[in-house]
JSON list of C-alpha atoms in Angstrom, two decimals:
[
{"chain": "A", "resi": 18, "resn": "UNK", "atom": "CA", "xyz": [-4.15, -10.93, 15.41]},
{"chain": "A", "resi": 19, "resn": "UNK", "atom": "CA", "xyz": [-1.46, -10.05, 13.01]},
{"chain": "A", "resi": 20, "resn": "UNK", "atom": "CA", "xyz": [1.79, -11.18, 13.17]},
{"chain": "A", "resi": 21, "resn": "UNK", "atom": "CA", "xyz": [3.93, -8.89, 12.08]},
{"chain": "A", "resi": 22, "resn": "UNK", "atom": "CA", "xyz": [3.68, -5.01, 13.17]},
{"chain": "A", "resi": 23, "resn": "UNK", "atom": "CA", "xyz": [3.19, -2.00, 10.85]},
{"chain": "A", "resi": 24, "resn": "UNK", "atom": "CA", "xyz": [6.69, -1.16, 10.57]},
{"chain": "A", "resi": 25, "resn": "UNK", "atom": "CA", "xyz": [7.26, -4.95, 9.81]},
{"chain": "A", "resi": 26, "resn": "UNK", "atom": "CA", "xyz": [4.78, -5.11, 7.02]},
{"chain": "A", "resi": 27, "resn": "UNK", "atom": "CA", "xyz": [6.38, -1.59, 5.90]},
{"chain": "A", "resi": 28, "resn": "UNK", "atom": "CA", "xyz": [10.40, -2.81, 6.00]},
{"chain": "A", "resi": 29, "resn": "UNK", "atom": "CA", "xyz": [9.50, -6.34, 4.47]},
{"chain": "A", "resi": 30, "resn": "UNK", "atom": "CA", "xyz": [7.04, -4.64, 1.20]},
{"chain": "A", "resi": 31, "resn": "UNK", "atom": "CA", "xyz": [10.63, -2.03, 0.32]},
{"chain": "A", "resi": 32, "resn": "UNK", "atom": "CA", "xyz": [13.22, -5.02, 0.92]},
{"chain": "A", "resi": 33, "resn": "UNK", "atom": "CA", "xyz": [10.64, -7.55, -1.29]},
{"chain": "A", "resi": 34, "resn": "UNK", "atom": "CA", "xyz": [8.90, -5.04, -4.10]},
{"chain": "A", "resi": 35, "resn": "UNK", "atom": "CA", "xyz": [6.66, -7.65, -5.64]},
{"chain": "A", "resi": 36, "resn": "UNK", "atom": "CA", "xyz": [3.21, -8.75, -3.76]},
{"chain": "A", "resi": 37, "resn": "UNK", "atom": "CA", "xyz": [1.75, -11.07, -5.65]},
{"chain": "A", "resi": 38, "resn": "UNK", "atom": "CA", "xyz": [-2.20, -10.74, -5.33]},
{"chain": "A", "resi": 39, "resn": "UNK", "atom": "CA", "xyz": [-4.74, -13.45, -5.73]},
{"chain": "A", "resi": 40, "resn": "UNK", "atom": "CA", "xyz": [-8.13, -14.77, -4.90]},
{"chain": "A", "resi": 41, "resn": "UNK", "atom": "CA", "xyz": [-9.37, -18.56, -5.38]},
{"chain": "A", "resi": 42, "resn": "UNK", "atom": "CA", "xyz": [-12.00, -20.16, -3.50]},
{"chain": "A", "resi": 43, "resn": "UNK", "atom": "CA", "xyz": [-11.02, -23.18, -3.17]},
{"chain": "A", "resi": 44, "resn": "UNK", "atom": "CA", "xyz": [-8.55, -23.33, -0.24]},
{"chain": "A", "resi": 45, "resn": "UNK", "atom": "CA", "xyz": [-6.44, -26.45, -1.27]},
{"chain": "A", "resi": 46, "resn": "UNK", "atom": "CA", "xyz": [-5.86, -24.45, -4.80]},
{"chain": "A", "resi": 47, "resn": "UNK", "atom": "CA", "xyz": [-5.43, -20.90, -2.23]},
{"chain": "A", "resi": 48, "resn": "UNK", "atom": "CA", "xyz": [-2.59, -22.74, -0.03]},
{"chain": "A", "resi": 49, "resn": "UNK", "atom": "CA", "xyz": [-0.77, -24.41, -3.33]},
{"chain": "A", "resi": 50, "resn": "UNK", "atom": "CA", "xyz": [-0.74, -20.35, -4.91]},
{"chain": "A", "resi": 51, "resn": "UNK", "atom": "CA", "xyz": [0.50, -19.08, -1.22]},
{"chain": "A", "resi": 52, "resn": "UNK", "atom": "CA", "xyz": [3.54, -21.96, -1.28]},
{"chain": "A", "resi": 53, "resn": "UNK", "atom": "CA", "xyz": [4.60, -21.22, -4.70]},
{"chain": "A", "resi": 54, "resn": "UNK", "atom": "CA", "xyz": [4.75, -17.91, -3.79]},
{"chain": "A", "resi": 55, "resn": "UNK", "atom": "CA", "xyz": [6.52, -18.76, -1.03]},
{"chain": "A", "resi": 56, "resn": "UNK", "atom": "CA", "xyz": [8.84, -21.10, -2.80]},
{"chain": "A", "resi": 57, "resn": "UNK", "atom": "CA", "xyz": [9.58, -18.50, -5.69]},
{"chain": "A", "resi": 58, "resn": "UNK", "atom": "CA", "xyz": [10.86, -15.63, -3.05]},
{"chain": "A", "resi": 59, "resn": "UNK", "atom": "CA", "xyz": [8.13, -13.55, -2.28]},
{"chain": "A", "resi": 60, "resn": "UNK", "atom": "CA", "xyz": [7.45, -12.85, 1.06]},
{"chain": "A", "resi": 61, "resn": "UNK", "atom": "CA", "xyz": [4.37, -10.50, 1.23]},
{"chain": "A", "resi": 62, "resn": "UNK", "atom": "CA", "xyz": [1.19, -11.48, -0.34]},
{"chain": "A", "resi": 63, "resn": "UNK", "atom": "CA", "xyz": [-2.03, -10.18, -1.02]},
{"chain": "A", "resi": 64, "resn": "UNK", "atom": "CA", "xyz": [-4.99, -12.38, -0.89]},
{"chain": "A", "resi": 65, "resn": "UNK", "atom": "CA", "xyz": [-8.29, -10.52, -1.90]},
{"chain": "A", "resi": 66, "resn": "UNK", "atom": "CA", "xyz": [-11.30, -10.23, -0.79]},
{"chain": "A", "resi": 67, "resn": "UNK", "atom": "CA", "xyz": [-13.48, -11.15, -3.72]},
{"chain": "A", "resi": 68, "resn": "UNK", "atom": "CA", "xyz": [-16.25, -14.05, -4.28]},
{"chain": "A", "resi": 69, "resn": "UNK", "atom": "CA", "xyz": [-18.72, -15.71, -1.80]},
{"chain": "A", "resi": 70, "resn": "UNK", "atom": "CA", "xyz": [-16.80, -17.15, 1.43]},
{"chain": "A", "resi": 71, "resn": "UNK", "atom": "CA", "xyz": [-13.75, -15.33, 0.75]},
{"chain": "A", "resi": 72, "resn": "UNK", "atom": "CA", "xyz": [-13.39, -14.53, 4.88]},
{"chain": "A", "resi": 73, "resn": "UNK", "atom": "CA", "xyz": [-13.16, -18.45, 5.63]},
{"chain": "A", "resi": 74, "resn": "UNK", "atom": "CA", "xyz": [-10.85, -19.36, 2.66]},
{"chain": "A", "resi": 75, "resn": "UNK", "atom": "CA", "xyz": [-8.88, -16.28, 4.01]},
{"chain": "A", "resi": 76, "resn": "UNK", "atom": "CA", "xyz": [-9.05, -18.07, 7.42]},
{"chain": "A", "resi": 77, "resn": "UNK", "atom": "CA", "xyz": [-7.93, -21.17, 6.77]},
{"chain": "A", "resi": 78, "resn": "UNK", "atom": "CA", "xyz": [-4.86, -19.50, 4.22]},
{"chain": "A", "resi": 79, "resn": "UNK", "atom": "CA", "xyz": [-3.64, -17.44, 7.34]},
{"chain": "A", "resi": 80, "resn": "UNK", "atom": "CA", "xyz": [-3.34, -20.57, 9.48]},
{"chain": "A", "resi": 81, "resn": "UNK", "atom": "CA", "xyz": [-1.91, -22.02, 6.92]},
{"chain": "A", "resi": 82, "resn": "UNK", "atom": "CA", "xyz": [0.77, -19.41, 6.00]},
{"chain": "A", "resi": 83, "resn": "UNK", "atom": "CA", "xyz": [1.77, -18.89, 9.67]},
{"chain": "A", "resi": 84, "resn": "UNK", "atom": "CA", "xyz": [2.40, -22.83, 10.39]},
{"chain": "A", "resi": 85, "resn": "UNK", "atom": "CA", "xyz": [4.62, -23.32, 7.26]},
{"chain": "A", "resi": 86, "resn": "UNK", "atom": "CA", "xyz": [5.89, -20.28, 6.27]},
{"chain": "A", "resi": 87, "resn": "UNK", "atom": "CA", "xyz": [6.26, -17.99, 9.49]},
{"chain": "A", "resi": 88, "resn": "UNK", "atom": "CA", "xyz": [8.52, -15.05, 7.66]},
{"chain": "A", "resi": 89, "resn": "UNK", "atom": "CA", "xyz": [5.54, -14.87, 4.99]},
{"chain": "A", "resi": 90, "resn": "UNK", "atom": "CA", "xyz": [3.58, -11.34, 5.33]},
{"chain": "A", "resi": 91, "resn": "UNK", "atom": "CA", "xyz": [-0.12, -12.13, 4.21]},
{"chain": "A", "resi": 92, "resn": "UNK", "atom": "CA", "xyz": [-2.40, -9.13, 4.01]},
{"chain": "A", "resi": 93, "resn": "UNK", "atom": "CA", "xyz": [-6.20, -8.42, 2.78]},
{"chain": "A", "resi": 94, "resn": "UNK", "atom": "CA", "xyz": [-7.40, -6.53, -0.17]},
{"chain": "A", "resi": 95, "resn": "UNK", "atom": "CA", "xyz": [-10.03, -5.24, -1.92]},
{"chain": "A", "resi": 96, "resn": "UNK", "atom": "CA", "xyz": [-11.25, -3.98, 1.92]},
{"chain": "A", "resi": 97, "resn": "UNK", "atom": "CA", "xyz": [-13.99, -1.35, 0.89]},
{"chain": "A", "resi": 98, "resn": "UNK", "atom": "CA", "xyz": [-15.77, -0.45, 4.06]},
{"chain": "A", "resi": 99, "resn": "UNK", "atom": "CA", "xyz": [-14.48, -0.71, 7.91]},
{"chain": "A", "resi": 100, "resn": "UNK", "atom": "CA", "xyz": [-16.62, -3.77, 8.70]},
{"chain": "A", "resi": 101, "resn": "UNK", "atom": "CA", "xyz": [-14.31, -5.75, 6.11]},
{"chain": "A", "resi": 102, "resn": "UNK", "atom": "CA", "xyz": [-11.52, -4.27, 7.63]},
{"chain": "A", "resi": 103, "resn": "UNK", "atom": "CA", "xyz": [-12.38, -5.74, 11.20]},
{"chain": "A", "resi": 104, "resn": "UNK", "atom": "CA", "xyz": [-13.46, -8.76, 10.16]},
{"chain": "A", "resi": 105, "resn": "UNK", "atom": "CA", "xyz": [-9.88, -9.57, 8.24]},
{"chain": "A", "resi": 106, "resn": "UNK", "atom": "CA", "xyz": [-7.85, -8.05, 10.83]},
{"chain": "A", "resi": 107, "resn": "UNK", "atom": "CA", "xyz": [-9.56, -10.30, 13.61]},
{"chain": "A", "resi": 108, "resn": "UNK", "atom": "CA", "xyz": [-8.64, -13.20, 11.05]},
{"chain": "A", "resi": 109, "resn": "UNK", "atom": "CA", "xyz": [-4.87, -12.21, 11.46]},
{"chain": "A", "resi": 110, "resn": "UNK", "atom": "CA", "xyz": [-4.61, -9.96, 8.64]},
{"chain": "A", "resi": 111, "resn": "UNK", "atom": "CA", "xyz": [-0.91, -8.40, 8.94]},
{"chain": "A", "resi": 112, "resn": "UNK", "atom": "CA", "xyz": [-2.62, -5.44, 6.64]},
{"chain": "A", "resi": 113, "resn": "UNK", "atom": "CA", "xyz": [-4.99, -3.75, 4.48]},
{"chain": "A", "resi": 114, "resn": "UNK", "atom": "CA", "xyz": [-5.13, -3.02, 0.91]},
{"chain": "A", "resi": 115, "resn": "UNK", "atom": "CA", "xyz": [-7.72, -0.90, -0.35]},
{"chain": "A", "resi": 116, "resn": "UNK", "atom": "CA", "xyz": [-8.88, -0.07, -3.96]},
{"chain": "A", "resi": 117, "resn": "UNK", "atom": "CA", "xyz": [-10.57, 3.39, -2.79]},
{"chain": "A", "resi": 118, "resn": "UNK", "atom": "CA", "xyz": [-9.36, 5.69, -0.37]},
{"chain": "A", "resi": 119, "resn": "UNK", "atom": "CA", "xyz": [-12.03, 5.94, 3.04]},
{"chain": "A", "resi": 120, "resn": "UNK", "atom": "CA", "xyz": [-11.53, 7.28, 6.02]},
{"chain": "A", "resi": 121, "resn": "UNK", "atom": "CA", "xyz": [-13.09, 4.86, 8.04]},
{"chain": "A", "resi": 122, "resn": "UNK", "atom": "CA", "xyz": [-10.75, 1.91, 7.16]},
{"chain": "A", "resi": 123, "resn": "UNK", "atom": "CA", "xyz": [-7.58, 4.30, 8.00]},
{"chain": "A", "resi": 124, "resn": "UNK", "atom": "CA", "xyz": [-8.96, 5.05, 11.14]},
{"chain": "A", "resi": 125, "resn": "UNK", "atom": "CA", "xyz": [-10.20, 1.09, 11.80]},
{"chain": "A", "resi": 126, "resn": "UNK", "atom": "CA", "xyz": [-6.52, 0.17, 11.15]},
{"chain": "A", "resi": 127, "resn": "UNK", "atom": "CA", "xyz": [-4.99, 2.81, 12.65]},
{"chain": "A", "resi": 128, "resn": "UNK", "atom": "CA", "xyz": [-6.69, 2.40, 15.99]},
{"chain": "A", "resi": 129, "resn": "UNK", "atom": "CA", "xyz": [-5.60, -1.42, 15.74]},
{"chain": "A", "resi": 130, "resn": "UNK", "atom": "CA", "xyz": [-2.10, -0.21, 14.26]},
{"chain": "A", "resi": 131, "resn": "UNK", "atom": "CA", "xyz": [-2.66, -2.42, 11.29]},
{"chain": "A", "resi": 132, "resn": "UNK", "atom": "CA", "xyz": [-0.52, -1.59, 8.16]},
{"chain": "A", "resi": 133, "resn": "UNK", "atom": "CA", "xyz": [-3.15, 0.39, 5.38]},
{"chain": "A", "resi": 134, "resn": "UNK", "atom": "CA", "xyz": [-2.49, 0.55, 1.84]},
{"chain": "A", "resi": 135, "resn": "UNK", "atom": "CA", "xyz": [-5.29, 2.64, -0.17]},
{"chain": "A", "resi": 136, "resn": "UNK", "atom": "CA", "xyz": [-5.73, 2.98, -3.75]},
{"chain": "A", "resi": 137, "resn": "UNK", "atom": "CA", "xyz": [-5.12, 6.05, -5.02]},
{"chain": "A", "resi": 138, "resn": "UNK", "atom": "CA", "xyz": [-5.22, 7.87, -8.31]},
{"chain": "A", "resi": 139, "resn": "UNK", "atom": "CA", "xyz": [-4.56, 11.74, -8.04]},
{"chain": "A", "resi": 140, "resn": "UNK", "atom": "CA", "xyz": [-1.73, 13.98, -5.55]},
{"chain": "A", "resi": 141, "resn": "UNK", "atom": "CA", "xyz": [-4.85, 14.93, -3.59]},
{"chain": "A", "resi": 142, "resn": "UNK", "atom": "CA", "xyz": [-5.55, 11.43, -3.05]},
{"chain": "A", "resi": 143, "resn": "UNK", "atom": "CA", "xyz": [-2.27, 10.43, -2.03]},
{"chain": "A", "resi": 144, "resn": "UNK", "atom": "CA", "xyz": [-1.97, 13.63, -0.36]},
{"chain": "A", "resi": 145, "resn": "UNK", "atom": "CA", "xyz": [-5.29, 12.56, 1.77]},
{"chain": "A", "resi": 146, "resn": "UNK", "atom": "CA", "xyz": [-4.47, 9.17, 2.51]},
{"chain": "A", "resi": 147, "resn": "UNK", "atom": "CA", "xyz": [-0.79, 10.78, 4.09]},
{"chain": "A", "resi": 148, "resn": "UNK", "atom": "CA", "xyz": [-2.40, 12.71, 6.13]},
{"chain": "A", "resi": 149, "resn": "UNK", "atom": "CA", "xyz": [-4.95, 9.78, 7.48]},
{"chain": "A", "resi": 150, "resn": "UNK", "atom": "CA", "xyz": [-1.82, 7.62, 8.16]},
{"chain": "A", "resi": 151, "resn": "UNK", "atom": "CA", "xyz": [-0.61, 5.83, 5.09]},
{"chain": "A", "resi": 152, "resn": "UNK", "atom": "CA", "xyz": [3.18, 5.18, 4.71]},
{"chain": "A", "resi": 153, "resn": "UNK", "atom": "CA", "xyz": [2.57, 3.36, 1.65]},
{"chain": "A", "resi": 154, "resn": "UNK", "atom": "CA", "xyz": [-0.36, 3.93, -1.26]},
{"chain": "A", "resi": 155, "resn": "UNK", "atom": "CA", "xyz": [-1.33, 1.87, -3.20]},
{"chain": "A", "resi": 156, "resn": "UNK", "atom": "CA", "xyz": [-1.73, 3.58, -7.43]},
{"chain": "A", "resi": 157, "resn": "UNK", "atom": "CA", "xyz": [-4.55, 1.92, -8.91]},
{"chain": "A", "resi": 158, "resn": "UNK", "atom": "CA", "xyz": [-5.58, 1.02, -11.35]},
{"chain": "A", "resi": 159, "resn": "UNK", "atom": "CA", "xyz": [-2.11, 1.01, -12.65]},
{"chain": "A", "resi": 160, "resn": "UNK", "atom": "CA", "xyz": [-3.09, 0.28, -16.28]},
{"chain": "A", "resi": 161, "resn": "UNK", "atom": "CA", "xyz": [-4.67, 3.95, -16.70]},
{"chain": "A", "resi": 162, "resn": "UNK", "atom": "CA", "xyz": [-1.88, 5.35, -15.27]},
{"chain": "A", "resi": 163, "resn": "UNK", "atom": "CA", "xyz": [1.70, 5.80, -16.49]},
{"chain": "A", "resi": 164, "resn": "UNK", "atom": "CA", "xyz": [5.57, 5.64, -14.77]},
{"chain": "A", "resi": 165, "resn": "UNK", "atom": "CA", "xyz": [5.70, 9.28, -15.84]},
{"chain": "A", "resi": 166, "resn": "UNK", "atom": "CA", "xyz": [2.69, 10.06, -13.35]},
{"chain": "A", "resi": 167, "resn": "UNK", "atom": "CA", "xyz": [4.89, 7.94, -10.67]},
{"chain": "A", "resi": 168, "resn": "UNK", "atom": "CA", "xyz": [7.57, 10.55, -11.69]},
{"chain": "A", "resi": 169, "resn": "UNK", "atom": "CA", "xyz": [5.90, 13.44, -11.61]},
{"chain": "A", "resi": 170, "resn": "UNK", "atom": "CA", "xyz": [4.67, 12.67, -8.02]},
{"chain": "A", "resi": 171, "resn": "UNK", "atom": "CA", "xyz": [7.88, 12.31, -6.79]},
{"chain": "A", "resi": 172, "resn": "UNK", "atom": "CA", "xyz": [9.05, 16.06, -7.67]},
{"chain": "A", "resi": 173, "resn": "UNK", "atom": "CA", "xyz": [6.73, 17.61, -5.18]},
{"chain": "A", "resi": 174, "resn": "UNK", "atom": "CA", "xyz": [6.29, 14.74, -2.73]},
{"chain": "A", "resi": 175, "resn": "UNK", "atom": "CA", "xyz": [9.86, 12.75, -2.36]},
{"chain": "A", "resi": 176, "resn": "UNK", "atom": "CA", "xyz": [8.71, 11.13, 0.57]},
{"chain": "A", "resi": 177, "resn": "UNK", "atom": "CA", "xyz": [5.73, 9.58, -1.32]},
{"chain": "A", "resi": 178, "resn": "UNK", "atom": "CA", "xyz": [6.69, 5.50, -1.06]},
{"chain": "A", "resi": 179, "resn": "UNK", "atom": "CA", "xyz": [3.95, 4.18, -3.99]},
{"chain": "A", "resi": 180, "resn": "UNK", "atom": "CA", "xyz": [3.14, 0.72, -4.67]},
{"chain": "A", "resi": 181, "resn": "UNK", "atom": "CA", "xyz": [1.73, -0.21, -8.38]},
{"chain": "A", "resi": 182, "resn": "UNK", "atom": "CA", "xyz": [-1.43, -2.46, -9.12]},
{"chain": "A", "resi": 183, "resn": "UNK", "atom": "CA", "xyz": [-2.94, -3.31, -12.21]},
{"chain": "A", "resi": 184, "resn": "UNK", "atom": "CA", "xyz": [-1.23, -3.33, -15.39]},
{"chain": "A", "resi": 185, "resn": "UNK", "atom": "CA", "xyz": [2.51, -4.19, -13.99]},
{"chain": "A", "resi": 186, "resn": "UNK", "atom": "CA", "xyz": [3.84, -7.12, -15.96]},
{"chain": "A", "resi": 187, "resn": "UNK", "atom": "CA", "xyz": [6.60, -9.54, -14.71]},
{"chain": "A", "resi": 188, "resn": "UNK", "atom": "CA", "xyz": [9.26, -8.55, -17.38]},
{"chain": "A", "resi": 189, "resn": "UNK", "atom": "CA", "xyz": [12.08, -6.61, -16.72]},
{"chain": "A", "resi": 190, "resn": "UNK", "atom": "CA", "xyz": [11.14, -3.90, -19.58]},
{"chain": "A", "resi": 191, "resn": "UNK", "atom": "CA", "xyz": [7.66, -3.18, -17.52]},
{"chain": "A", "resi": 192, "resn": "UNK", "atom": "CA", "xyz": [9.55, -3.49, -14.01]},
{"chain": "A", "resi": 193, "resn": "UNK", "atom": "CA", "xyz": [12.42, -1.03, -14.97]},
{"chain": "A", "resi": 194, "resn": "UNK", "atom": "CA", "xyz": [9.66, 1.39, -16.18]},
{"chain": "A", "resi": 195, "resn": "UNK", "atom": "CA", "xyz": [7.88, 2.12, -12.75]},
{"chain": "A", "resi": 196, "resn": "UNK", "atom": "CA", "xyz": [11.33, 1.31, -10.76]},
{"chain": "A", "resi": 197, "resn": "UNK", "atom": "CA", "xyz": [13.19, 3.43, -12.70]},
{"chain": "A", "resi": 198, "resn": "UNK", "atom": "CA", "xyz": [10.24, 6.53, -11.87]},
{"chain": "A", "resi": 199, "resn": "UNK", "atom": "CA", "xyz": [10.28, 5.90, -8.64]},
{"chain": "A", "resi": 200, "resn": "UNK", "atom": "CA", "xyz": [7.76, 2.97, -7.57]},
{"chain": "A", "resi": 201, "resn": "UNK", "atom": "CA", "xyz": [8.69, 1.32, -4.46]},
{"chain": "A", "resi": 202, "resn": "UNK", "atom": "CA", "xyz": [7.40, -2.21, -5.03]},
{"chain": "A", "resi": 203, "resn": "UNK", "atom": "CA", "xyz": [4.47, -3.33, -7.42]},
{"chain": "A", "resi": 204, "resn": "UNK", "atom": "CA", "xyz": [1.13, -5.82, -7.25]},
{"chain": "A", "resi": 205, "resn": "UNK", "atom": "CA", "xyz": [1.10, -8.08, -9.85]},
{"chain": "A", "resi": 206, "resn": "UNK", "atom": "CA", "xyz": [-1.97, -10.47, -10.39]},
{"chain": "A", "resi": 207, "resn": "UNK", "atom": "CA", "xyz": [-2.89, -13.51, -12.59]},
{"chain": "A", "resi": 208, "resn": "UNK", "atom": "CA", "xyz": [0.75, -12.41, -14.76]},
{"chain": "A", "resi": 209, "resn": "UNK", "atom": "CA", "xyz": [2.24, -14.61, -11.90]},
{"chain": "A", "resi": 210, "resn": "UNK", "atom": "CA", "xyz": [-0.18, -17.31, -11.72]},
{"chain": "A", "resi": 211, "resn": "UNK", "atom": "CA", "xyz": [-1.68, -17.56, -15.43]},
{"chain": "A", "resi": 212, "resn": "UNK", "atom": "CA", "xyz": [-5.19, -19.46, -15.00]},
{"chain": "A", "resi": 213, "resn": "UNK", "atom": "CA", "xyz": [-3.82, -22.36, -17.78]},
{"chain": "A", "resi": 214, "resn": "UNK", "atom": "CA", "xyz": [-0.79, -23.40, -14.97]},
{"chain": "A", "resi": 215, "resn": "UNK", "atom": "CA", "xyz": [-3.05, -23.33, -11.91]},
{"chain": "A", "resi": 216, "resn": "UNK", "atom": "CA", "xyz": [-5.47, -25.76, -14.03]},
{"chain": "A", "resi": 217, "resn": "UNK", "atom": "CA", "xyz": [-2.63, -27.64, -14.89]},
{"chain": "A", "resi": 218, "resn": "UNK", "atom": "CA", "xyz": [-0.96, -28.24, -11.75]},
{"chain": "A", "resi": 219, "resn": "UNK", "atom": "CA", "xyz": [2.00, -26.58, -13.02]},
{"chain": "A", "resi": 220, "resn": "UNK", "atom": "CA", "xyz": [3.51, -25.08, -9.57]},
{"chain": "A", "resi": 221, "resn": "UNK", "atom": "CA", "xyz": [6.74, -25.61, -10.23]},
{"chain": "A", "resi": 222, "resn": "UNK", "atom": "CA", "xyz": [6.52, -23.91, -13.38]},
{"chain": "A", "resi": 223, "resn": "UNK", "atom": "CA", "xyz": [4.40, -21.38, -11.29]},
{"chain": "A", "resi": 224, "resn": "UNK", "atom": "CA", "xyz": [7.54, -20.76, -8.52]},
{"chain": "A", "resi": 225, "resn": "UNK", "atom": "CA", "xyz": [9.95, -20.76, -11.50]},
{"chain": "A", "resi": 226, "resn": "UNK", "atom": "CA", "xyz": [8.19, -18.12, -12.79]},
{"chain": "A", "resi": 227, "resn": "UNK", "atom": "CA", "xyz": [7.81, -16.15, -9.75]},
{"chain": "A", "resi": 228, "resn": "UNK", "atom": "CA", "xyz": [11.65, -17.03, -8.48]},
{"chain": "A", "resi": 229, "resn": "UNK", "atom": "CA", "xyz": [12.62, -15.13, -11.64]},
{"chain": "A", "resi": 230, "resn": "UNK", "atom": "CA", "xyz": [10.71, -12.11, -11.09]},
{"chain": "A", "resi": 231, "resn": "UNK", "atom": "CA", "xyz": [11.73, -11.77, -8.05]},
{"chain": "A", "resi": 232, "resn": "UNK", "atom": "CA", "xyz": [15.50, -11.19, -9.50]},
{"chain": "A", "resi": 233, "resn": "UNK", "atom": "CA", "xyz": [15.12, -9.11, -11.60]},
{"chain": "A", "resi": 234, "resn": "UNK", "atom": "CA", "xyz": [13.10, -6.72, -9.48]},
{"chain": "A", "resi": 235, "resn": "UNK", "atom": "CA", "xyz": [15.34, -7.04, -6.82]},
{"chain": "A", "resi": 236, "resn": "UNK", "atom": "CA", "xyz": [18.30, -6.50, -9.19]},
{"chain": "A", "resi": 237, "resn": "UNK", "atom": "CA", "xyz": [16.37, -3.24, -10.18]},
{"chain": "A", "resi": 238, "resn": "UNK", "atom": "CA", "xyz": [16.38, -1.91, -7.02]},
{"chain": "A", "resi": 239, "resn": "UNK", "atom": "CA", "xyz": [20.02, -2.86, -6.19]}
]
């Protein structure tokens, strides 16, 4: 079961505004990502669910997580249907991301009071997944969208807390942009973990990288 309660997943995504998000199948490469992560700041992740197997390498990353890192939030994405949803939160999934708003994941996560993040991409959307539960939605894909959307949201529905995916770069120019509109925290993918330093071994390099992001989105927020 999870370990961390929807409130929990809620208080640590605001006080820690970039979730990494990544998929690898093999686990010893999975657990290396997760401690960079780790060792760079972060402390809510986003493994997807993407690629043959990707329920056992989620398995074994969840064990993982909670023996060495215990404070670390570690959700599931790319949940499309409620059978995904059950099968990740019986694997100790502390939430659910979504790239599609449906009903029957809110109401599979509700009814286990598991954190849900959908993916959204118009007010009636994000209007929709409010009323099914959401605290947080997820705007995706990010890259098609624009901080001045972000903005615009916020006029009509203040209480709207948004997360970014797709598109969000690790610079302080792209993090202003969507902080400054009114994003509450953002996904960012293989920008984190380029493919060429996760060939190369480079973690270090890898936690530097993240350690630095983290600042300056933090510093954003201050």
């Amino acid at each position: 079961m999870a370990s961390f309660t929807r409130l929990q997943v809620y208080q640590t995504l605001l006080e820690n505004p970039i979730m990494p998000i990544f998929h690898h199948n093999d686990l010893e490469v999975a657990k290396k990502i997760l401690t960079a992560c780790y060792e760079g700041g972060i402390r809510i992740c986003e493994f997807t669910n993407r690629g043959d197997y990707a329920h056992e390498t989620y398995s074994e990353l969840r064990k993982f997580g909670k023996k060495n890192f215990p404070d670390l939030v570690v959700g599931a994405g790319t949940i499309v249907d409620a059978a995904s949803a059950t099968l990740f939160i019986q694997l100790g999934a502390d939430f659910v991301v979504a790239p599609v708003l449906h009903q029957d994941v809110a109401i599979t996560c509700n009814r286990r009071k598991i954190a849900w993040m959908p993916g959204c991409f118009t007010l009636s959307e994000i209007s929709k997944a409010e009323e099914w539960g959401a605290e947080i939605v997820k705007l995706f894909p990010g890259q098609a969208s624009s901080p001045d959307f972000v903005k615009a949201i916020k006029g009509p529905m203040p209480w709207t807390d948004i997360v970014v995916t797709g598109g969000v770069e690790p610079t302080e120019a792209s993090l202003k942009s969507w902080f400054d509109a009114g994003a509450r925290g953002v996904g960012i993918g293989s920008q984190l973990f380029p493919k060429a330093l996760v060939e190369a071994n480079e973690w270090q390099t890898i936690a530097d990288k993240i350690t630095e992001a983290v600042r300056v989105a933090k510093s954003l927020q201050a």
